[in-house]
Amino acid sequence: MDSYNEFASVYDIFMDETPYEEWKDRIVEILRNHNITDGLVLDLGCGTGTMTELLAAEGYDMTGVDLSEDMLYEAMEKRTQSGQDILYLCQDMREFELYGTMRAIVSVCDSINYLTDINDVIQTFKLVNNYLDPNGLFIFDFNTVHKYSEIGDSVIAENREECSFIWDNYFDEETHINEYEIAFFVAEGEDDLFRRFMEQHVQRGYEMAEIKECIEKAGLIFEKAIDSDTGGEVTDSTERVLVVARECGK
């Protein structure tokens, strides 16, 4: 779970093609369809706060929770620039504590996949249910086993003017554990010097049936799932799933 240290400083550079605006529009549409047009909303695993900021701009009273102090530092820098009134808390999603309940809780960018023990997924979902208003919504995404299987054992590299990376990926077909080590090279100064640092991340791919079981065991009610990339139906080739669940008693 303890990831995103020095990576936090370059995270947004490498995530610049992530369709945050599209995801935000989809989330806001779901919220408004359930008459959640304002009020308290939690971004669980908020990272550098990109989605948190977008939802705050839509009129929601946002709180962000993340385990990484470095990622939250970047998020608070964004808050300073935007002037949004966002509360950030450094907490583990498996043990998060809030001051009260939320109208909705969202979690994007495969934060759930960092929970590699399915019991931790259930525990996190139970906390979500506990901190939701009656009939409040939980909207989250996750990467499927199919996505990690497609990446498999491979090496990915990207070269940019200000920084570059080499990504070594390993996927275990039996455990569905995806492990990757990234070497970053970040430009410093004006002497063509680059600082090198390493990050290691471990995630687990999940099947839709597993996630539905976790939702049920946590006391939530499953409402629907869509392909996060297309907005269409979930199929065997779907790589990222967006799920909507609802609070159902404590």
PDB file of C-alpha atoms in Angstrom:
ATOM      1  CA  MET A   1       0.000   0.000   0.000  1.00  0.00           C
ATOM      2  CA  ASP A   2       2.863   2.440   0.671  1.00  0.00           C
ATOM      3  CA  SER A   3       3.511   3.750  -2.835  1.00  0.00           C
ATOM      4  CA  TYR A   4       3.906   7.071  -4.628  1.00  0.00           C
ATOM      5  CA  ASN A   5       6.830   8.688  -2.836  1.00  0.00           C
ATOM      6  CA  GLU A   6       9.165  10.635  -5.138  1.00  0.00           C
ATOM      7  CA  PHE A   7       6.814   9.647  -7.961  1.00  0.00           C
ATOM      8  CA  ALA A   8       4.337  12.209  -6.610  1.00  0.00           C
ATOM      9  CA  SER A   9       6.408  15.076  -8.018  1.00  0.00           C
ATOM     10  CA  VAL A  10       6.093  13.747 -11.598  1.00  0.00           C
ATOM     11  CA  TYR A  11       2.785  11.874 -11.313  1.00  0.00           C
ATOM     12  CA  ASP A  12       0.694  14.517 -13.064  1.00  0.00           C
ATOM     13  CA  ILE A  13       3.184  14.761 -15.938  1.00  0.00           C
ATOM     14  CA  PHE A  14       2.764  11.094 -16.804  1.00  0.00           C
ATOM     15  CA  MET A  15      -0.997  11.154 -16.175  1.00  0.00           C
ATOM     16  CA  ASP A  16      -1.649  14.100 -18.514  1.00  0.00           C
ATOM     17  CA  GLU A  17      -3.540  11.909 -20.994  1.00  0.00           C
ATOM     18  CA  THR A  18      -5.867  10.485 -18.339  1.00  0.00           C
ATOM     19  CA  PRO A  19      -9.465  11.489 -19.226  1.00  0.00           C
ATOM     20  CA  TYR A  20     -10.228  13.074 -15.863  1.00  0.00           C
ATOM     21  CA  GLU A  21     -12.769  15.500 -17.327  1.00  0.00           C
ATOM     22  CA  GLU A  22     -14.644  12.656 -19.009  1.00  0.00           C
ATOM     23  CA  TRP A  23     -14.614  10.599 -15.804  1.00  0.00           C
ATOM     24  CA  LYS A  24     -15.784  13.627 -13.818  1.00  0.00           C
ATOM     25  CA  ASP A  25     -18.680  14.250 -16.192  1.00  0.00           C
ATOM     26  CA  ARG A  26     -19.763  10.619 -15.880  1.00  0.00           C
ATOM     27  CA  ILE A  27     -19.552  10.700 -12.082  1.00  0.00           C
ATOM     28  CA  VAL A  28     -21.448  13.991 -11.845  1.00  0.00           C
ATOM     29  CA  GLU A  29     -24.172  12.639 -14.147  1.00  0.00           C
ATOM     30  CA  ILE A  30     -24.591   9.599 -11.888  1.00  0.00           C
ATOM     31  CA  LEU A  31     -24.687  11.775  -8.765  1.00  0.00           C
ATOM     32  CA  ARG A  32     -27.241  14.171 -10.228  1.00  0.00           C
ATOM     33  CA  ASN A  33     -29.402  11.293 -11.439  1.00  0.00           C
ATOM     34  CA  HIS A  34     -29.594  10.319  -7.763  1.00  0.00           C
ATOM     35  CA  ASN A  35     -30.393  13.914  -6.731  1.00  0.00           C
ATOM     36  CA  ILE A  36     -26.945  14.465  -5.257  1.00  0.00           C
ATOM     37  CA  THR A  37     -26.218  17.930  -6.611  1.00  0.00           C
ATOM     38  CA  ASP A  38     -24.203  19.287  -3.679  1.00  0.00           C
ATOM     39  CA  GLY A  39     -23.101  18.378  -0.165  1.00  0.00           C
ATOM     40  CA  LEU A  40     -20.258  16.354   1.307  1.00  0.00           C
ATOM     41  CA  VAL A  41     -18.369  13.998  -1.013  1.00  0.00           C
ATOM     42  CA  LEU A  42     -15.228  11.989  -0.276  1.00  0.00           C
ATOM     43  CA  ASP A  43     -12.497  11.226  -2.815  1.00  0.00           C
ATOM     44  CA  LEU A  44     -10.949   8.001  -1.473  1.00  0.00           C
ATOM     45  CA  GLY A  45      -7.382   7.476  -2.692  1.00  0.00           C
ATOM     46  CA  CYS A  46      -7.377  11.033  -4.009  1.00  0.00           C
ATOM     47  CA  GLY A  47      -3.692  11.119  -5.033  1.00  0.00           C
ATOM     48  CA  THR A  48      -2.656  14.579  -6.212  1.00  0.00           C
ATOM     49  CA  GLY A  49      -6.245  15.790  -6.008  1.00  0.00           C
ATOM     50  CA  THR A  50      -7.095  16.163  -9.689  1.00  0.00           C
ATOM     51  CA  MET A  51     -10.544  14.565  -9.397  1.00  0.00           C
ATOM     52  CA  THR A  52     -11.075  16.195  -6.005  1.00  0.00           C
ATOM     53  CA  GLU A  53     -10.551  19.618  -7.574  1.00  0.00           C
ATOM     54  CA  LEU A  54     -12.853  18.862 -10.501  1.00  0.00           C
ATOM     55  CA  LEU A  55     -15.696  17.752  -8.232  1.00  0.00           C
ATOM     56  CA  ALA A  56     -15.160  20.749  -5.958  1.00  0.00           C
ATOM     57  CA  ALA A  57     -15.549  22.987  -9.012  1.00  0.00           C
ATOM     58  CA  GLU A  58     -18.919  21.291  -9.633  1.00  0.00           C
ATOM     59  CA  GLY A  59     -20.137  22.517  -6.262  1.00  0.00           C
ATOM     60  CA  TYR A  60     -19.433  19.538  -4.000  1.00  0.00           C
ATOM     61  CA  ASP A  61     -17.933  19.982  -0.529  1.00  0.00           C
ATOM     62  CA  MET A  62     -14.889  17.763  -1.003  1.00  0.00           C
ATOM     63  CA  THR A  63     -12.694  15.764   1.347  1.00  0.00           C
ATOM     64  CA  GLY A  64      -9.710  13.811   0.029  1.00  0.00           C
ATOM     65  CA  VAL A  65      -8.104  10.806   1.699  1.00  0.00           C
ATOM     66  CA  ASP A  66      -4.779   9.300   0.652  1.00  0.00           C
ATOM     67  CA  LEU A  67      -2.025   7.271   2.302  1.00  0.00           C
ATOM     68  CA  SER A  68       0.849   9.137   0.639  1.00  0.00           C
ATOM     69  CA  GLU A  69       1.970  12.378   2.277  1.00  0.00           C
ATOM     70  CA  ASP A  70       3.840  13.274  -0.919  1.00  0.00           C
ATOM     71  CA  MET A  71       0.745  12.928  -3.078  1.00  0.00           C
ATOM     72  CA  LEU A  72      -1.250  15.015  -0.603  1.00  0.00           C
ATOM     73  CA  TYR A  73       1.440  17.696  -0.681  1.00  0.00           C
ATOM     74  CA  GLU A  74       0.888  17.993  -4.445  1.00  0.00           C
ATOM     75  CA  ALA A  75      -2.879  18.068  -3.849  1.00  0.00           C
ATOM     76  CA  MET A  76      -2.562  20.896  -1.339  1.00  0.00           C
ATOM     77  CA  GLU A  77      -0.421  22.860  -3.784  1.00  0.00           C
ATOM     78  CA  LYS A  78      -3.317  22.602  -6.263  1.00  0.00           C
ATOM     79  CA  ARG A  79      -5.731  23.706  -3.549  1.00  0.00           C
ATOM     80  CA  THR A  80      -3.607  26.800  -2.912  1.00  0.00           C
ATOM     81  CA  GLN A  81      -3.713  27.697  -6.597  1.00  0.00           C
ATOM     82  CA  SER A  82      -7.442  27.028  -7.089  1.00  0.00           C
ATOM     83  CA  GLY A  83      -8.657  28.446  -3.805  1.00  0.00           C
ATOM     84  CA  GLN A  84     -11.049  25.527  -3.347  1.00  0.00           C
ATOM     85  CA  ASP A  85     -12.078  24.691   0.225  1.00  0.00           C
ATOM     86  CA  ILE A  86     -10.970  21.043   0.316  1.00  0.00           C
ATOM     87  CA  LEU A  87     -10.062  19.028   3.405  1.00  0.00           C
ATOM     88  CA  TYR A  88      -7.224  16.522   2.916  1.00  0.00           C
ATOM     89  CA  LEU A  89      -6.546  13.657   5.328  1.00  0.00           C
ATOM     90  CA  CYS A  90      -3.529  11.319   5.322  1.00  0.00           C
ATOM     91  CA  GLN A  91      -5.097   7.939   6.064  1.00  0.00           C
ATOM     92  CA  ASP A  92      -5.060   4.320   4.948  1.00  0.00           C
ATOM     93  CA  MET A  93      -8.301   3.537   3.095  1.00  0.00           C
ATOM     94  CA  ARG A  94      -8.567   0.300   5.057  1.00  0.00           C
ATOM     95  CA  GLU A  95      -8.795   2.291   8.297  1.00  0.00           C
ATOM     96  CA  PHE A  96     -10.050   5.738   7.304  1.00  0.00           C
ATOM     97  CA  GLU A  97     -12.035   7.816   9.789  1.00  0.00           C
ATOM     98  CA  LEU A  98     -14.263  10.787   9.030  1.00  0.00           C
ATOM     99  CA  TYR A  99     -16.013  13.420  11.128  1.00  0.00           C
ATOM    100  CA  GLY A 100     -19.410  12.434   9.781  1.00  0.00           C
ATOM    101  CA  THR A 101     -21.193  10.785   6.873  1.00  0.00           C
ATOM    102  CA  MET A 102     -20.985  11.699   3.183  1.00  0.00           C
ATOM    103  CA  ARG A 103     -23.617  11.954   0.477  1.00  0.00           C
ATOM    104  CA  ALA A 104     -21.244  10.065  -1.825  1.00  0.00           C
ATOM    105  CA  ILE A 105     -17.791   8.504  -1.882  1.00  0.00           C
ATOM    106  CA  VAL A 106     -15.786   8.214  -5.098  1.00  0.00           C
ATOM    107  CA  SER A 107     -12.533   6.407  -5.844  1.00  0.00           C
ATOM    108  CA  VAL A 108     -10.867   6.499  -9.270  1.00  0.00           C
ATOM    109  CA  CYS A 109      -7.527   5.686 -10.941  1.00  0.00           C
ATOM    110  CA  ASP A 110      -7.596   2.038  -9.768  1.00  0.00           C
ATOM    111  CA  SER A 111      -6.976   2.854  -6.095  1.00  0.00           C
ATOM    112  CA  ILE A 112      -8.955  -0.284  -5.182  1.00  0.00           C
ATOM    113  CA  ASN A 113      -6.405  -2.429  -7.057  1.00  0.00           C
ATOM    114  CA  TYR A 114      -3.778  -1.522  -4.458  1.00  0.00           C
ATOM    115  CA  LEU A 115      -5.787  -3.646  -2.026  1.00  0.00           C
ATOM    116  CA  THR A 116      -4.207  -6.988  -2.903  1.00  0.00           C
ATOM    117  CA  ASP A 117      -6.043  -8.966  -0.197  1.00  0.00           C
ATOM    118  CA  ILE A 118      -9.738  -9.363  -0.944  1.00  0.00           C
ATOM    119  CA  ASN A 119     -10.477  -9.124   2.787  1.00  0.00           C
ATOM    120  CA  ASP A 120      -9.017  -5.604   2.697  1.00  0.00           C
ATOM    121  CA  VAL A 121     -11.412  -4.757  -0.116  1.00  0.00           C
ATOM    122  CA  ILE A 122     -14.341  -5.957   2.000  1.00  0.00           C
ATOM    123  CA  GLN A 123     -13.068  -4.021   5.027  1.00  0.00           C
ATOM    124  CA  THR A 124     -12.702  -0.840   2.968  1.00  0.00           C
ATOM    125  CA  PHE A 125     -16.174  -1.267   1.492  1.00  0.00           C
ATOM    126  CA  LYS A 126     -17.605  -1.759   5.004  1.00  0.00           C
ATOM    127  CA  LEU A 127     -16.078   1.554   6.057  1.00  0.00           C
ATOM    128  CA  VAL A 128     -17.522   3.168   2.940  1.00  0.00           C
ATOM    129  CA  ASN A 129     -20.976   1.865   3.870  1.00  0.00           C
ATOM    130  CA  ASN A 130     -20.521   3.137   7.419  1.00  0.00           C
ATOM    131  CA  TYR A 131     -19.619   6.663   6.298  1.00  0.00           C
ATOM    132  CA  LEU A 132     -22.329   7.068   3.677  1.00  0.00           C
ATOM    133  CA  ASP A 133     -25.608   8.878   4.283  1.00  0.00           C
ATOM    134  CA  PRO A 134     -28.694   6.650   4.002  1.00  0.00           C
ATOM    135  CA  ASN A 135     -28.882   5.586   0.344  1.00  0.00           C
ATOM    136  CA  GLY A 136     -25.616   7.413  -0.337  1.00  0.00           C
ATOM    137  CA  LEU A 137     -23.590   6.384  -3.393  1.00  0.00           C
ATOM    138  CA  PHE A 138     -20.210   4.710  -3.732  1.00  0.00           C
ATOM    139  CA  ILE A 139     -18.727   5.230  -7.214  1.00  0.00           C
ATOM    140  CA  PHE A 140     -15.384   3.595  -7.896  1.00  0.00           C
ATOM    141  CA  ASP A 141     -13.311   2.045 -10.646  1.00  0.00           C
ATOM    142  CA  PHE A 142     -10.972  -0.933 -10.808  1.00  0.00           C
ATOM    143  CA  ASN A 143      -8.668  -2.555 -13.324  1.00  0.00           C
ATOM    144  CA  THR A 144      -9.696  -6.011 -14.455  1.00  0.00           C
ATOM    145  CA  VAL A 145      -7.640  -9.189 -14.595  1.00  0.00           C
ATOM    146  CA  HIS A 146      -7.911  -8.921 -18.379  1.00  0.00           C
ATOM    147  CA  LYS A 147      -6.106  -5.568 -18.398  1.00  0.00           C
ATOM    148  CA  TYR A 148      -3.134  -6.788 -16.377  1.00  0.00           C
ATOM    149  CA  SER A 149      -3.023 -10.009 -18.361  1.00  0.00           C
ATOM    150  CA  GLU A 150      -2.804  -7.995 -21.574  1.00  0.00           C
ATOM    151  CA  ILE A 151       0.135  -6.006 -20.200  1.00  0.00           C
ATOM    152  CA  GLY A 152       1.721  -9.230 -18.907  1.00  0.00           C
ATOM    153  CA  ASP A 153       5.474  -9.447 -18.502  1.00  0.00           C
ATOM    154  CA  SER A 154       6.650  -6.473 -20.487  1.00  0.00           C
ATOM    155  CA  VAL A 155       8.810  -3.379 -20.533  1.00  0.00           C
ATOM    156  CA  ILE A 156       7.313   0.040 -21.258  1.00  0.00           C
ATOM    157  CA  ALA A 157       9.370   3.187 -21.786  1.00  0.00           C
ATOM    158  CA  GLU A 158       8.516   6.813 -22.396  1.00  0.00           C
ATOM    159  CA  ASN A 159      10.886   9.685 -23.092  1.00  0.00           C
ATOM    160  CA  ARG A 160       9.951  13.311 -22.465  1.00  0.00           C
ATOM    161  CA  GLU A 161      11.985  16.480 -22.331  1.00  0.00           C
ATOM    162  CA  GLU A 162      11.597  17.011 -18.593  1.00  0.00           C
ATOM    163  CA  CYS A 163      11.533  13.377 -17.470  1.00  0.00           C
ATOM    164  CA  SER A 164      11.535   9.784 -18.736  1.00  0.00           C
ATOM    165  CA  PHE A 165      10.751   6.363 -17.342  1.00  0.00           C
ATOM    166  CA  ILE A 166      11.350   2.649 -17.881  1.00  0.00           C
ATOM    167  CA  TRP A 167       8.547   0.401 -16.587  1.00  0.00           C
ATOM    168  CA  ASP A 168       9.225  -3.307 -15.920  1.00  0.00           C
ATOM    169  CA  ASN A 169       5.930  -5.143 -15.494  1.00  0.00           C
ATOM    170  CA  TYR A 170       5.300  -8.648 -14.118  1.00  0.00           C
ATOM    171  CA  PHE A 171       1.910 -10.355 -13.897  1.00  0.00           C
ATOM    172  CA  ASP A 172       1.081 -13.608 -12.095  1.00  0.00           C
ATOM    173  CA  GLU A 173      -1.800 -15.368 -13.860  1.00  0.00           C
ATOM    174  CA  GLU A 174      -2.602 -17.506 -10.786  1.00  0.00           C
ATOM    175  CA  THR A 175      -2.716 -14.828  -8.078  1.00  0.00           C
ATOM    176  CA  HIS A 176      -3.674 -11.954 -10.416  1.00  0.00           C
ATOM    177  CA  ILE A 177      -0.966  -9.894  -8.751  1.00  0.00           C
ATOM    178  CA  ASN A 178       0.590  -7.250 -10.979  1.00  0.00           C
ATOM    179  CA  GLU A 179       3.953  -5.903  -9.876  1.00  0.00           C
ATOM    180  CA  TYR A 180       5.899  -3.192 -11.611  1.00  0.00           C
ATOM    181  CA  GLU A 181       9.141  -1.365 -11.029  1.00  0.00           C
ATOM    182  CA  ILE A 182       9.610   2.068 -12.572  1.00  0.00           C
ATOM    183  CA  ALA A 183      12.910   3.861 -13.055  1.00  0.00           C
ATOM    184  CA  PHE A 184      12.450   7.614 -13.430  1.00  0.00           C
ATOM    185  CA  PHE A 185      14.920  10.068 -14.876  1.00  0.00           C
ATOM    186  CA  VAL A 186      14.039  13.666 -14.004  1.00  0.00           C
ATOM    187  CA  ALA A 187      15.850  16.665 -15.506  1.00  0.00           C
ATOM    188  CA  GLU A 188      17.516  18.937 -12.954  1.00  0.00           C
ATOM    189  CA  GLY A 189      19.244  22.238 -13.601  1.00  0.00           C
ATOM    190  CA  GLU A 190      20.548  23.416 -16.959  1.00  0.00           C
ATOM    191  CA  ASP A 191      23.465  21.024 -17.380  1.00  0.00           C
ATOM    192  CA  ASP A 192      21.573  18.124 -18.993  1.00  0.00           C
ATOM    193  CA  LEU A 193      21.728  16.268 -15.687  1.00  0.00           C
ATOM    194  CA  PHE A 194      19.016  13.808 -14.694  1.00  0.00           C
ATOM    195  CA  ARG A 195      18.164  12.486 -11.247  1.00  0.00           C
ATOM    196  CA  ARG A 196      17.285   8.779 -11.191  1.00  0.00           C
ATOM    197  CA  PHE A 197      14.927   7.182  -8.685  1.00  0.00           C
ATOM    198  CA  MET A 198      12.954   3.941  -8.453  1.00  0.00           C
ATOM    199  CA  GLU A 199       9.367   3.131  -7.502  1.00  0.00           C
ATOM    200  CA  GLN A 200       7.870  -0.316  -6.932  1.00  0.00           C
ATOM    201  CA  HIS A 201       4.123  -0.906  -7.008  1.00  0.00           C
ATOM    202  CA  VAL A 202       1.961  -3.965  -6.396  1.00  0.00           C
ATOM    203  CA  GLN A 203      -1.668  -4.226  -7.499  1.00  0.00           C
ATOM    204  CA  ARG A 204      -4.204  -7.001  -7.959  1.00  0.00           C
ATOM    205  CA  GLY A 205      -6.594  -7.423 -10.838  1.00  0.00           C
ATOM    206  CA  TYR A 206     -10.197  -8.277  -9.968  1.00  0.00           C
ATOM    207  CA  GLU A 207     -13.071  -9.933 -11.757  1.00  0.00           C
ATOM    208  CA  MET A 208     -16.503  -8.320 -11.707  1.00  0.00           C
ATOM    209  CA  ALA A 209     -17.911 -11.265  -9.778  1.00  0.00           C
ATOM    210  CA  GLU A 210     -15.309 -10.782  -7.017  1.00  0.00           C
ATOM    211  CA  ILE A 211     -16.130  -7.094  -6.681  1.00  0.00           C
ATOM    212  CA  LYS A 212     -19.869  -7.798  -6.535  1.00  0.00           C
ATOM    213  CA  GLU A 213     -19.243 -10.323  -3.747  1.00  0.00           C
ATOM    214  CA  CYS A 214     -17.202  -7.742  -1.799  1.00  0.00           C
ATOM    215  CA  ILE A 215     -20.003  -5.193  -2.201  1.00  0.00           C
ATOM    216  CA  GLU A 216     -22.548  -7.680  -0.876  1.00  0.00           C
ATOM    217  CA  LYS A 217     -20.394  -8.760   2.083  1.00  0.00           C
ATOM    218  CA  ALA A 218     -19.830  -5.111   3.023  1.00  0.00           C
ATOM    219  CA  GLY A 219     -23.567  -4.499   3.272  1.00  0.00           C
ATOM    220  CA  LEU A 220     -23.747  -2.292   0.181  1.00  0.00           C
ATOM    221  CA  ILE A 221     -26.153  -2.804  -2.706  1.00  0.00           C
ATOM    222  CA  PHE A 222     -24.739  -3.152  -6.209  1.00  0.00           C
ATOM    223  CA  GLU A 223     -26.506  -0.870  -8.666  1.00  0.00           C
ATOM    224  CA  LYS A 224     -24.618  -1.032 -11.959  1.00  0.00           C
ATOM    225  CA  ALA A 225     -21.264  -1.338 -13.691  1.00  0.00           C
ATOM    226  CA  ILE A 226     -20.081   0.188 -16.966  1.00  0.00           C
ATOM    227  CA  ASP A 227     -16.930   0.149 -19.045  1.00  0.00           C
ATOM    228  CA  SER A 228     -15.044   3.149 -17.671  1.00  0.00           C
ATOM    229  CA  ASP A 229     -13.284   3.810 -20.968  1.00  0.00           C
ATOM    230  CA  THR A 230     -16.295   3.608 -23.300  1.00  0.00           C
ATOM    231  CA  GLY A 231     -19.260   4.187 -21.024  1.00  0.00           C
ATOM    232  CA  GLY A 232     -20.812   1.033 -22.465  1.00  0.00           C
ATOM    233  CA  GLU A 233     -21.513  -2.466 -21.255  1.00  0.00           C
ATOM    234  CA  VAL A 234     -18.871  -4.431 -19.358  1.00  0.00           C
ATOM    235  CA  THR A 235     -17.477  -7.289 -21.466  1.00  0.00           C
ATOM    236  CA  ASP A 236     -14.696  -9.860 -21.198  1.00  0.00           C
ATOM    237  CA  SER A 237     -12.352  -7.357 -22.867  1.00  0.00           C
ATOM    238  CA  THR A 238     -13.155  -4.446 -20.540  1.00  0.00           C
ATOM    239  CA  GLU A 239      -9.989  -3.116 -18.913  1.00  0.00           C
ATOM    240  CA  ARG A 240     -11.377  -0.636 -16.385  1.00  0.00           C
ATOM    241  CA  VAL A 241     -14.824  -0.922 -14.781  1.00  0.00           C
ATOM    242  CA  LEU A 242     -16.784   1.899 -13.156  1.00  0.00           C
ATOM    243  CA  VAL A 243     -19.092   0.590 -10.423  1.00  0.00           C
ATOM    244  CA  VAL A 244     -21.999   2.239  -8.655  1.00  0.00           C
ATOM    245  CA  ALA A 245     -23.107   0.853  -5.279  1.00  0.00           C
ATOM    246  CA  ARG A 246     -25.497   2.185  -2.654  1.00  0.00           C
ATOM    247  CA  GLU A 247     -25.589   2.358   1.127  1.00  0.00           C
ATOM    248  CA  CYS A 248     -27.979  -0.098   2.725  1.00  0.00           C
ATOM    249  CA  GLY A 249     -28.035   0.215   6.496  1.00  0.00           C
ATOM    250  CA  LYS A 250     -25.199   0.068   9.002  1.00  0.00           C
TER     251      LYS A 250
END
